[in-house]
Coordinates of C-alpha atoms in Angstrom, one line a residue:
Chain A
M24 CA -23.8 33.1 -35.6
A25 CA -20.8 34.7 -37.3
K26 CA -20.3 36.9 -34.3
E27 CA -20.4 34.0 -31.9
H28 CA -18.0 32.0 -34.1
K29 CA -15.5 35.0 -34.2
E30 CA -15.7 35.3 -30.4
K31 CA -15.0 31.6 -30.0
I32 CA -12.0 31.8 -32.3
A33 CA -10.7 34.9 -30.4
S34 CA -11.1 33.1 -27.0
L35 CA -9.3 30.0 -28.4
E36 CA -6.5 32.3 -29.6
A37 CA -6.3 34.0 -26.3
F38 CA -6.1 30.6 -24.6
Q39 CA -3.3 29.5 -26.9
E40 CA -1.4 32.7 -26.3
K41 CA -1.6 32.1 -22.6
I42 CA -0.3 28.6 -23.0
D43 CA 2.5 29.9 -25.3
R44 CA 3.5 32.3 -22.6
D45 CA 3.9 29.3 -20.3
E46 CA 1.2 30.6 -18.0
K47 CA -0.6 28.0 -15.9
I48 CA -4.3 27.3 -16.4
E49 CA -6.1 27.3 -13.1
P50 CA -9.5 25.6 -12.2
K51 CA -11.6 28.8 -12.5
D52 CA -10.0 30.0 -15.8
S53 CA -11.9 29.6 -19.0
M54 CA -10.7 26.8 -21.1
P55 CA -11.8 25.0 -24.3
E56 CA -14.1 22.1 -23.6
T57 CA -11.7 19.7 -25.4
Y58 CA -8.8 20.8 -23.1
R59 CA -11.0 20.1 -20.1
K60 CA -12.2 16.8 -21.4
T61 CA -8.7 15.7 -22.4
L62 CA -7.4 16.5 -19.0
I63 CA -10.2 14.8 -17.1
R64 CA -9.7 11.7 -19.1
Q65 CA -5.9 11.7 -18.7
I66 CA -5.8 12.6 -15.0
G67 CA -8.7 10.1 -14.3
Q68 CA -6.8 7.3 -16.1
H69 CA -3.7 8.2 -14.2
A70 CA -5.6 8.1 -10.9
H71 CA -7.2 4.7 -11.8
S72 CA -3.7 3.4 -12.7
E73 CA -2.4 4.2 -9.3
V74 CA -5.3 2.5 -7.6
V75 CA -5.4 -0.6 -9.8
G76 CA -1.6 -0.7 -9.6
M77 CA -1.8 -1.4 -5.9
L78 CA -3.2 -4.9 -6.7
P79 CA -0.3 -6.6 -8.5
E80 CA 2.2 -5.3 -5.9
G81 CA -0.2 -5.7 -2.9
N82 CA -0.1 -9.4 -4.0
W83 CA 3.4 -9.7 -2.5
I84 CA 3.1 -7.8 0.8
T85 CA 2.3 -10.8 2.9
R86 CA 5.0 -12.9 1.2
A87 CA 7.8 -10.4 1.0
P88 CA 11.1 -12.2 1.8
T89 CA 12.4 -9.9 4.7
L90 CA 11.0 -7.4 7.1
R91 CA 12.9 -4.6 5.4
R92 CA 11.4 -5.5 2.0
K93 CA 8.0 -5.9 3.5
L94 CA 8.1 -2.5 5.0
S95 CA 9.3 -0.7 1.9
L96 CA 6.7 -2.5 -0.2
L97 CA 4.0 -1.5 2.2
A98 CA 5.2 2.1 2.1
K99 CA 5.3 2.0 -1.7
V100 CA 1.8 0.7 -2.1
Q101 CA 0.6 3.3 0.4
D102 CA 2.2 6.0 -1.6
E103 CA 0.2 4.8 -4.6
A104 CA -3.0 5.2 -2.8
G105 CA -1.9 8.7 -1.9
H106 CA -1.1 9.5 -5.5
G107 CA -4.6 8.2 -6.5
L108 CA -6.1 10.6 -3.9
Y109 CA -4.2 13.6 -5.2
L110 CA -5.0 12.9 -8.8
Y111 CA -8.7 12.3 -8.2
C112 CA -8.7 15.7 -6.4
A113 CA -6.9 17.3 -9.3
A114 CA -9.5 15.9 -11.7
E115 CA -12.3 17.1 -9.5
T116 CA -11.1 20.7 -10.0
L117 CA -12.1 20.2 -13.6
G118 CA -15.7 19.4 -12.6
K119 CA -15.9 15.6 -12.4
S120 CA -16.5 13.9 -9.0
R121 CA -14.4 11.1 -7.7
M122 CA -17.6 9.0 -7.4
E123 CA -18.3 9.4 -11.1
M124 CA -14.8 8.5 -12.0
T125 CA -14.9 5.5 -9.6
Q126 CA -18.1 4.3 -11.2
E127 CA -16.5 4.5 -14.6
L128 CA -13.5 2.5 -13.5
L129 CA -15.7 -0.2 -11.9
S130 CA -18.0 -0.4 -15.0
G131 CA -15.0 -0.8 -17.3
K132 CA -15.8 2.4 -19.1
A133 CA -12.7 4.2 -17.9
K134 CA -9.3 2.9 -18.8
Y135 CA -6.2 2.5 -16.6
S136 CA -2.6 1.7 -17.6
S137 CA -2.7 -1.7 -19.3
I138 CA 0.5 -2.7 -17.7
F139 CA -1.4 -3.6 -14.5
N140 CA -3.2 -6.3 -16.4
Y141 CA 0.0 -8.4 -16.2
P142 CA 0.5 -10.8 -13.3
T143 CA 3.1 -10.8 -10.5
P144 CA 3.8 -14.5 -10.1
T145 CA 7.2 -14.1 -8.3
W146 CA 9.0 -11.8 -5.9
A147 CA 11.2 -10.6 -8.8
D148 CA 8.1 -9.1 -10.4
I149 CA 8.1 -6.6 -7.6
G150 CA 11.6 -5.6 -8.5
A151 CA 10.8 -5.5 -12.2
I152 CA 7.7 -3.3 -11.7
G153 CA 9.6 -0.8 -9.6
W154 CA 12.5 -0.7 -12.0
L155 CA 10.7 -0.8 -15.4
V156 CA 7.1 0.3 -14.8
D157 CA 7.9 3.1 -12.3
G158 CA 10.9 3.9 -14.6
A159 CA 8.5 4.3 -17.6
A160 CA 6.0 6.2 -15.5
I161 CA 8.7 8.7 -14.5
M162 CA 9.7 9.3 -18.1
N163 CA 6.0 10.1 -18.8
Q164 CA 5.5 12.1 -15.6
I165 CA 8.6 14.4 -15.3
P166 CA 7.4 16.5 -18.2
L167 CA 4.0 16.6 -16.6
C168 CA 5.5 18.6 -13.8
R169 CA 5.5 21.4 -16.4
C170 CA 2.0 20.6 -17.7
S171 CA -0.1 23.7 -18.5
Y172 CA -2.8 22.7 -16.0
G173 CA -1.7 24.0 -12.6
P174 CA -3.3 21.5 -10.2
Y175 CA -2.0 18.5 -12.3
A176 CA 1.5 20.0 -12.6
R177 CA 1.7 20.6 -8.9
A178 CA 0.5 17.1 -8.0
M179 CA 3.1 15.6 -10.3
I180 CA 6.0 17.3 -8.6
R181 CA 5.4 15.4 -5.4
I182 CA 4.4 12.2 -7.2
C183 CA 7.6 12.2 -9.2
K184 CA 9.8 12.5 -6.1
E185 CA 8.1 9.4 -4.7
E186 CA 8.2 7.5 -8.0
S187 CA 11.9 8.0 -8.5
F188 CA 12.4 6.6 -5.0
H189 CA 10.3 3.6 -6.0
Q190 CA 12.3 3.1 -9.1
R191 CA 15.6 3.0 -7.3
Q192 CA 14.1 0.6 -4.8
G193 CA 12.9 -1.7 -7.7
Y194 CA 16.3 -1.6 -9.3
E195 CA 18.0 -2.4 -6.0
I196 CA 15.7 -5.5 -5.7
M197 CA 16.8 -6.6 -9.1
L198 CA 20.4 -5.9 -8.4
T199 CA 20.2 -8.0 -5.2
L200 CA 18.6 -10.9 -7.1
A201 CA 21.1 -10.7 -10.0
K202 CA 24.0 -10.9 -7.5
G203 CA 22.3 -13.8 -5.6
T204 CA 22.0 -17.5 -6.2
A205 CA 21.5 -19.0 -9.6
E206 CA 17.8 -19.5 -8.8
Q207 CA 17.5 -15.8 -7.8
K208 CA 19.2 -14.6 -10.9
E209 CA 16.9 -16.7 -13.1
M210 CA 13.9 -15.3 -11.2
A211 CA 15.1 -11.8 -12.0
Q212 CA 15.7 -12.6 -15.7
R213 CA 12.3 -14.2 -16.1
A214 CA 10.7 -11.2 -14.6
L215 CA 12.6 -8.9 -17.0
N216 CA 11.4 -11.1 -19.9
R217 CA 7.8 -10.7 -18.7
W218 CA 7.9 -7.0 -18.1
W219 CA 10.1 -5.6 -20.8
W220 CA 7.7 -5.4 -23.7
P221 CA 4.7 -4.4 -21.7
S222 CA 6.8 -1.6 -20.2
V223 CA 8.0 -0.4 -23.7
M224 CA 4.3 -0.4 -24.7
M225 CA 3.4 1.8 -21.8
F226 CA 4.2 4.9 -23.8
G227 CA 1.2 4.1 -26.1
P228 CA 1.0 3.8 -29.9
N229 CA 3.6 5.0 -32.3
D230 CA 3.4 8.8 -33.0
A231 CA 1.9 8.0 -36.5
N232 CA -1.0 6.3 -34.8
S233 CA -1.5 8.7 -31.9
P234 CA -4.0 11.2 -33.1
N235 CA -4.4 13.2 -29.9
T236 CA -0.7 13.8 -29.4
E237 CA -0.4 16.9 -31.6
K238 CA -3.1 18.8 -29.8
S239 CA -1.8 17.7 -26.4
V240 CA 1.7 18.9 -27.3
K241 CA 0.2 22.2 -28.6
W242 CA -1.6 22.7 -25.3
K243 CA 1.4 21.7 -23.3
I244 CA -0.4 18.8 -21.6
K245 CA 2.2 16.7 -23.2
R246 CA 5.7 17.9 -23.8
Y247 CA 7.1 14.9 -25.7
T248 CA 5.6 12.4 -28.1
N249 CA 5.1 8.7 -27.3
D250 CA 8.1 7.7 -29.4
E251 CA 10.4 10.3 -28.0
L252 CA 9.6 9.1 -24.4
R253 CA 9.9 5.5 -25.4
Q254 CA 13.4 6.2 -26.8
K255 CA 14.5 7.9 -23.6
F256 CA 13.3 4.9 -21.6
V257 CA 15.1 2.3 -23.7
D258 CA 18.3 4.4 -23.6
A259 CA 18.1 4.6 -19.8
I260 CA 17.2 1.0 -19.1
V261 CA 19.5 -1.0 -21.4
P262 CA 22.8 0.1 -19.7
Q263 CA 21.2 -0.5 -16.3
A264 CA 20.3 -4.1 -17.3
E265 CA 23.8 -4.7 -18.6
K266 CA 25.3 -3.4 -15.4
I267 CA 23.6 -6.1 -13.3
G268 CA 24.1 -8.8 -15.9
L269 CA 20.5 -9.2 -17.1
V270 CA 19.6 -9.5 -20.8
V271 CA 16.9 -7.3 -22.3
P272 CA 14.8 -9.8 -24.3
D273 CA 15.1 -8.1 -27.7
K274 CA 17.3 -9.7 -30.3
D275 CA 17.1 -6.5 -32.5
L276 CA 18.4 -4.2 -29.8
K277 CA 21.6 -2.4 -31.0
W278 CA 23.4 0.9 -30.7
D279 CA 22.4 3.2 -33.5
K280 CA 24.5 6.4 -33.7
K281 CA 21.9 8.1 -35.9
R282 CA 19.2 8.1 -33.2
N283 CA 18.5 11.2 -31.0
N284 CA 19.6 13.6 -33.7
G285 CA 22.9 12.0 -34.2
Q286 CA 23.8 11.7 -30.5
G287 CA 23.1 8.0 -30.6
G288 CA 20.6 5.7 -29.0
Y289 CA 19.3 2.2 -29.0
A290 CA 17.4 0.8 -31.9
Y291 CA 14.9 -1.7 -30.7
G292 CA 12.7 -4.4 -32.3
E293 CA 9.2 -4.3 -33.5
I294 CA 6.5 -3.9 -30.8
D295 CA 3.7 -6.4 -30.9
W296 CA 0.8 -3.9 -31.3
D297 CA -1.7 -6.7 -31.6
E298 CA -0.9 -7.7 -28.0
F299 CA -1.0 -4.0 -27.0
W300 CA -4.5 -3.5 -28.4
R301 CA -5.7 -6.9 -27.2
V302 CA -4.8 -6.0 -23.6
V303 CA -6.3 -2.5 -23.9
R304 CA -9.5 -4.0 -25.1
G305 CA -9.7 -6.3 -22.1
D306 CA -8.1 -9.5 -23.2
G307 CA -5.0 -9.4 -21.1
P308 CA -3.8 -12.0 -18.6
M309 CA -5.4 -10.1 -15.6
N310 CA -8.0 -7.6 -16.9
N311 CA -11.0 -9.5 -15.4
E312 CA -9.2 -10.2 -12.1
R313 CA -8.2 -6.6 -11.5
I314 CA -11.6 -5.1 -12.2
S315 CA -13.3 -8.0 -10.2
A316 CA -11.1 -7.3 -7.2
K317 CA -12.0 -3.6 -7.3
Q318 CA -15.7 -4.4 -7.7
K319 CA -15.6 -6.9 -4.9
A320 CA -13.9 -4.4 -2.6
W321 CA -16.4 -1.7 -3.5
N322 CA -19.4 -3.9 -3.1
E323 CA -18.3 -5.4 0.2
G324 CA -17.5 -1.9 1.4
S325 CA -20.9 -0.4 0.6
W326 CA -22.3 -1.0 4.1
V327 CA -19.3 0.8 5.5
R328 CA -19.8 3.8 3.3
A329 CA -23.5 3.9 3.9
A330 CA -22.9 3.8 7.7
A331 CA -20.3 6.6 7.4
H332 CA -22.8 8.7 5.5
A333 CA -25.7 8.0 7.9
H334 CA -23.4 8.7 10.9
A335 CA -22.3 12.0 9.4
L336 CA -25.9 13.0 8.8
K337 CA -26.9 12.2 12.4
K338 CA -24.0 14.3 13.7
Q339 CA -24.9 17.2 11.5
T340 CA -28.6 17.0 12.6
A341 CA -27.6 16.9 16.3
L342 CA -25.3 19.9 15.7
Q343 CA -28.1 21.9 14.1
A344 CA -30.5 21.0 16.8
A345 CA -28.0 22.2 19.4
E346 CA -27.5 25.6 17.7
Chain B
M10 CA 22.2 -9.0 32.7
K11 CA 22.0 -12.4 34.3
N12 CA 21.1 -15.5 32.2
N13 CA 17.7 -16.0 33.7
S14 CA 16.8 -12.3 33.3
A15 CA 18.1 -12.5 29.7
D16 CA 15.7 -15.3 29.0
M17 CA 12.9 -13.3 30.6
V18 CA 13.7 -10.2 28.4
F19 CA 14.0 -12.4 25.3
E20 CA 10.6 -14.1 25.8
G21 CA 8.9 -10.8 26.8
L22 CA 10.2 -9.0 23.6
L23 CA 9.1 -12.0 21.5
R24 CA 5.6 -11.9 22.8
I25 CA 5.1 -8.3 21.9
A26 CA 7.0 -8.5 18.6
D27 CA 4.9 -11.5 17.5
D28 CA 1.6 -9.8 18.4
N29 CA 2.7 -6.8 16.2
L30 CA 4.0 -8.8 13.3
I31 CA 1.0 -11.0 13.1
L32 CA -1.6 -8.2 13.4
G33 CA 0.5 -6.2 10.9
H34 CA 0.3 -9.1 8.5
R35 CA -3.5 -9.4 8.9
T36 CA -3.9 -5.6 8.5
S37 CA -1.7 -5.6 5.4
E38 CA -4.0 -8.1 3.7
W39 CA -6.5 -5.2 3.3
C40 CA -4.2 -3.3 0.9
G41 CA -6.1 -2.5 -2.3
H42 CA -9.3 -4.1 -1.0
A43 CA -10.6 -1.5 1.6
P44 CA -14.1 0.2 1.4
T45 CA -12.6 3.6 0.5
L46 CA -9.4 4.9 -0.9
E47 CA -8.7 6.7 2.4
E48 CA -8.9 3.3 4.2
D49 CA -6.6 1.8 1.5
L50 CA -4.1 4.4 2.6
A51 CA -4.7 4.2 6.4
L52 CA -4.6 0.4 6.8
P53 CA -1.3 -0.2 5.1
N54 CA 0.0 2.8 7.1
I55 CA -1.0 1.1 10.3
A56 CA 0.4 -2.3 9.1
L57 CA 3.7 -0.4 8.5
D58 CA 3.8 0.8 12.1
L59 CA 2.9 -2.6 13.5
I60 CA 5.5 -4.5 11.5
G61 CA 8.0 -1.7 12.2
H62 CA 7.5 -2.2 15.9
A63 CA 8.0 -5.9 15.4
Q64 CA 11.2 -5.3 13.5
T65 CA 12.6 -3.1 16.3
L66 CA 11.7 -5.6 19.0
Y67 CA 13.1 -8.6 17.1
C68 CA 16.4 -6.6 16.7
L69 CA 16.5 -6.0 20.5
A70 CA 15.8 -9.8 21.0
C71 CA 18.7 -10.7 18.7
E72 CA 21.1 -8.6 20.8
I73 CA 20.1 -10.7 23.8
D74 CA 20.1 -14.2 22.3
S75 CA 23.1 -14.9 20.0
R76 CA 21.4 -17.9 18.5
Y77 CA 19.5 -15.5 16.3
K78 CA 21.7 -13.5 14.0
N79 CA 19.1 -11.1 12.7
E80 CA 15.5 -10.0 12.9
D81 CA 14.4 -12.0 9.9
Q82 CA 15.4 -15.3 11.4
L83 CA 13.0 -14.6 14.2
A84 CA 10.2 -13.2 12.0
F85 CA 10.4 -15.9 9.3
L86 CA 12.2 -19.0 10.4
R87 CA 10.6 -20.2 13.6
L88 CA 8.2 -23.2 13.8
E89 CA 4.6 -22.6 14.5
H90 CA 4.8 -23.4 18.2
E91 CA 7.6 -21.0 18.7
Y92 CA 5.4 -17.9 17.8
K93 CA 4.0 -16.5 21.1
N94 CA 1.4 -14.1 19.7
L95 CA -2.2 -13.9 21.1
L96 CA -4.9 -15.9 19.3
L97 CA -6.8 -12.6 18.9
V98 CA -4.3 -11.2 16.4
E99 CA -4.0 -14.3 14.2
Q100 CA -7.7 -14.7 13.5
E101 CA -8.8 -14.0 9.9
N102 CA -9.8 -10.4 9.2
G103 CA -13.5 -11.0 8.6
D104 CA -15.3 -7.8 7.4
F105 CA -14.1 -4.3 7.8
G106 CA -16.1 -3.9 11.1
N107 CA -14.4 -6.9 12.6
T108 CA -11.0 -5.7 11.5
V109 CA -11.4 -2.2 13.0
L110 CA -12.9 -3.6 16.2
R111 CA -10.0 -6.0 16.7
L112 CA -7.6 -3.1 16.0
F113 CA -9.4 -1.0 18.5
Y114 CA -9.2 -3.7 21.2
F115 CA -5.5 -4.4 20.6
S116 CA -4.2 -0.9 20.1
T117 CA -6.1 0.4 23.1
F118 CA -4.5 -2.4 25.2
M119 CA -1.1 -1.6 23.7
K120 CA -1.5 2.1 24.3
Y121 CA -1.9 1.5 28.1
F122 CA 0.8 -1.1 27.9
W123 CA 3.4 1.3 26.4
E124 CA 2.3 4.0 28.8
R125 CA 3.3 1.8 31.7
V126 CA 6.5 0.8 30.1
K127 CA 7.3 4.5 29.6
I128 CA 7.0 5.0 33.3
K129 CA 8.8 1.9 34.5
C130 CA 11.0 -0.6 32.7
C131 CA 14.3 -2.1 33.7
F132 CA 15.3 -2.6 30.1
K133 CA 16.5 0.8 29.0
K134 CA 16.2 0.2 25.2
L135 CA 12.6 -0.9 25.5
K136 CA 11.8 2.1 27.7
E137 CA 13.2 4.4 25.1
F138 CA 11.3 2.7 22.3
S139 CA 8.0 2.9 24.3
E140 CA 7.9 6.7 23.7
K141 CA 7.4 6.2 19.9
A142 CA 5.3 3.1 20.3
F143 CA 2.9 4.8 22.7
L144 CA 2.3 7.7 20.3
E145 CA 1.7 5.3 17.3
T146 CA -0.6 2.9 19.2
S147 CA -2.5 5.9 20.5
Y148 CA -3.1 7.0 17.0
H149 CA -4.2 3.5 15.9
S150 CA -6.6 3.3 18.8
K151 CA -8.1 6.7 17.9
Y152 CA -8.4 5.8 14.2
A153 CA -10.1 2.5 15.1
S154 CA -12.4 4.0 17.8
Q155 CA -13.7 6.5 15.2
W156 CA -14.7 3.6 12.9
V157 CA -16.3 1.6 15.8
V158 CA -18.5 4.6 16.7
T159 CA -19.3 5.4 13.1
L160 CA -20.2 1.8 12.2
G161 CA -22.1 1.2 15.5
D162 CA -24.1 4.3 15.1
G163 CA -24.5 4.4 11.3
T164 CA -27.3 2.1 10.0
D165 CA -29.2 -0.9 11.4
E166 CA -27.1 -3.1 9.2
S167 CA -23.8 -1.7 10.3
N168 CA -24.9 -1.8 14.0
L169 CA -25.8 -5.5 13.5
K170 CA -22.5 -6.2 11.9
M171 CA -20.6 -4.6 14.7
S172 CA -22.6 -6.6 17.3
N173 CA -21.6 -9.7 15.4
A174 CA -18.0 -8.6 15.5
I175 CA -18.2 -8.1 19.2
A176 CA -19.6 -11.6 19.7
N177 CA -17.0 -13.0 17.3
L178 CA -14.0 -11.5 19.1
E179 CA -15.2 -12.0 22.6
P180 CA -13.6 -15.4 23.2
F181 CA -10.2 -14.0 22.4
L182 CA -10.3 -11.1 24.9
G183 CA -9.5 -13.2 28.0
E184 CA -6.1 -14.1 26.8
L185 CA -5.2 -10.4 26.3
F186 CA -5.5 -9.9 30.1
N187 CA -4.3 -13.3 31.3
N188 CA -1.5 -13.2 33.9
D189 CA 0.7 -16.3 34.0
D190 CA 3.9 -17.1 35.9
F191 CA 5.9 -15.4 33.2
T192 CA 4.0 -12.1 33.3
E193 CA 4.2 -12.1 37.1
M194 CA 8.0 -12.5 36.9
C195 CA 8.2 -9.7 34.4
S196 CA 6.2 -7.4 36.6
Q197 CA 8.1 -8.3 39.8
N198 CA 11.4 -7.4 37.9
D199 CA 10.0 -4.1 36.7
F200 CA 10.3 -5.3 33.1
L201 CA 6.7 -5.3 31.8
P202 CA 3.3 -4.5 33.3
E203 CA 1.0 -7.3 34.2
P204 CA -1.7 -7.7 31.5
R205 CA -4.5 -7.8 34.1
S206 CA -3.4 -4.5 35.5
I207 CA -4.4 -2.8 32.2
F208 CA -7.9 -4.2 32.2
D209 CA -9.7 -1.4 34.1
S210 CA -8.3 1.4 32.0
W211 CA -8.9 -0.6 28.9
K212 CA -12.5 -1.5 29.9
N213 CA -13.4 2.2 30.7
E214 CA -12.2 3.4 27.3
V215 CA -13.7 0.5 25.3
E216 CA -17.0 0.6 27.1
A217 CA -17.3 4.4 26.5
I218 CA -16.6 4.0 22.8
L219 CA -19.0 1.1 22.4
Q220 CA -21.6 3.0 24.1
K221 CA -21.2 5.9 21.7
G222 CA -21.8 3.4 18.9
N223 CA -24.9 2.0 20.7
L224 CA -23.1 -1.3 21.3
D225 CA -22.8 -3.4 24.4
F226 CA -19.6 -4.3 26.1
P227 CA -19.0 -8.0 25.9
A228 CA -19.3 -10.3 28.9
I229 CA -15.9 -12.0 28.3
I230 CA -17.2 -15.4 29.5
L231 CA -15.5 -17.7 26.9
K232 CA -11.7 -17.5 27.3
K233 CA -9.8 -19.2 24.6
R234 CA -6.1 -19.2 25.2
G235 CA -2.9 -20.9 24.0
G236 CA -1.1 -18.4 21.8
R237 CA 1.3 -17.4 24.5
K238 CA 2.3 -21.0 24.9
G239 CA 2.6 -21.5 21.2
E240 CA -0.7 -23.3 20.8
H241 CA -2.3 -21.7 17.8
S242 CA -5.6 -21.8 15.8
E243 CA -6.1 -23.5 12.4
A244 CA -5.9 -20.1 10.6
F245 CA -2.3 -19.6 11.8
G246 CA -0.7 -22.3 9.6
Y247 CA -2.0 -20.6 6.5
L248 CA -0.8 -17.2 7.6
L249 CA 2.7 -18.7 8.2
S250 CA 2.8 -20.4 4.8
D251 CA 2.4 -16.9 3.3
L252 CA 4.7 -15.2 5.7
Q253 CA 7.5 -17.8 5.5
Y254 CA 7.1 -18.8 1.8
M255 CA 10.2 -17.1 0.4
Q256 CA 12.5 -17.9 3.3
R257 CA 11.5 -21.6 3.2
A258 CA 11.5 -21.9 -0.6
Y259 CA 14.8 -20.2 -1.1
P260 CA 16.8 -20.9 2.1
N261 CA 20.1 -19.1 2.8
S262 CA 19.6 -16.4 0.2
S263 CA 20.0 -12.6 0.5
W264 CA 17.1 -10.4 -0.5

């Protein structure tokens, strides 16, 4: 036992040294089981978020106000399906199949970003999602381009390029609304009111309540803590809102020169963690609707997948017979 | 261009643009609800092409008729009877099999349509556009044909569903190939091919694909028509209320 234990410690140390040298971990390399599990969970959740995220935005494709907006929204939602595909592939390199991950999403066992459990009642919500939700996602994802796990890091490079395009597109929708009629400006402000706090919550619990952060930072899965990323987000978004004349719905928001190691940053109000946990646990405005929509699509598509499988088998058999 | 020929080009462009817009709209309804993630990617991609074609054609139409100042006015602000699309493209999607079969019928038709425009068209800008449109519709036709074969050949259940889709869409095929005074004028002026002239090529290809999927080519006995004259089905009003919602609820706004 003692020998096995020593070997385990030695291999953990060797793994950590590799990480510390900034070498990438590749699919066939040995890795601690917790590292593998953490990544499968994180990449899986990320993939599910892309796929579920298609629903709130897809909700506006048929009603987009102009052809130009319709085309860019279609392209955006299509990008998200593509991100979902890359990410499922990246997670598969760690030994879990897309089918297993899909089943976990549909059964409610796997989580996806809670932000997609909020509704998109107006066109301005499409702008707000691009600006704030994609904005928050980029804050999270840019450091992931340097993640220690090679396939994830490489997938993130392409994803980040597309996400930053989406964010600019979302901000441009908000800018256009803010410059528009009184009704349009009000639509934009209401959407900002709806999406601001859920977006701030996207970074997850405060560092003090985020037990996995320390290990993820040590393994370079994460490069910054939740609170560090949240601060970057608030600092980036507040001036953008001011520039287009929209008001961030936080009465405690003020410049604090002590933040960011004395370089200054925005102090913001208390986050409603009860709401955060309520939505994570399934009691958000759209949790049931999102999962039901995915279940319905999956169930209604089962005959199509069965037919594709049967057809492929027949083709294979015919090919073998011909050989 | 003389006035009467300007009218002809405007009407001709509108017919094709409306077909593409409305089928693009229907195809986009699948986004997030398809049977696999690959199809969730493919269908919005095809919708993007179709609506993109509509956008280009509406822009060309606006250059011809100064009553319309931009493509959105044509896409979003006409009354129901002013849309000239085929009844085929406005029908509800039905299941995935019905959706890919309709896409196969339409895109195979359009592939041969654009192929003919590429060879002969008096309107230079449309002739130029047909190069790209031909390539994209060829791809749509190929994508859809693969699904028609797969679903026809797959299981007993999928074969039955495809047979039902064939029966369901049959009444709308006649209009696709219907010549009228307008299409004859377009053809005589070397502007657009006559729809009926495409039938043989279309039939050969469709029949071969259906056969690969153990499916029968439809008899095309029932011939519903009216779309080209602006007489639409009940489903169309609901489609327009989605499509036009923002422009109608917030008139004269920039987006």
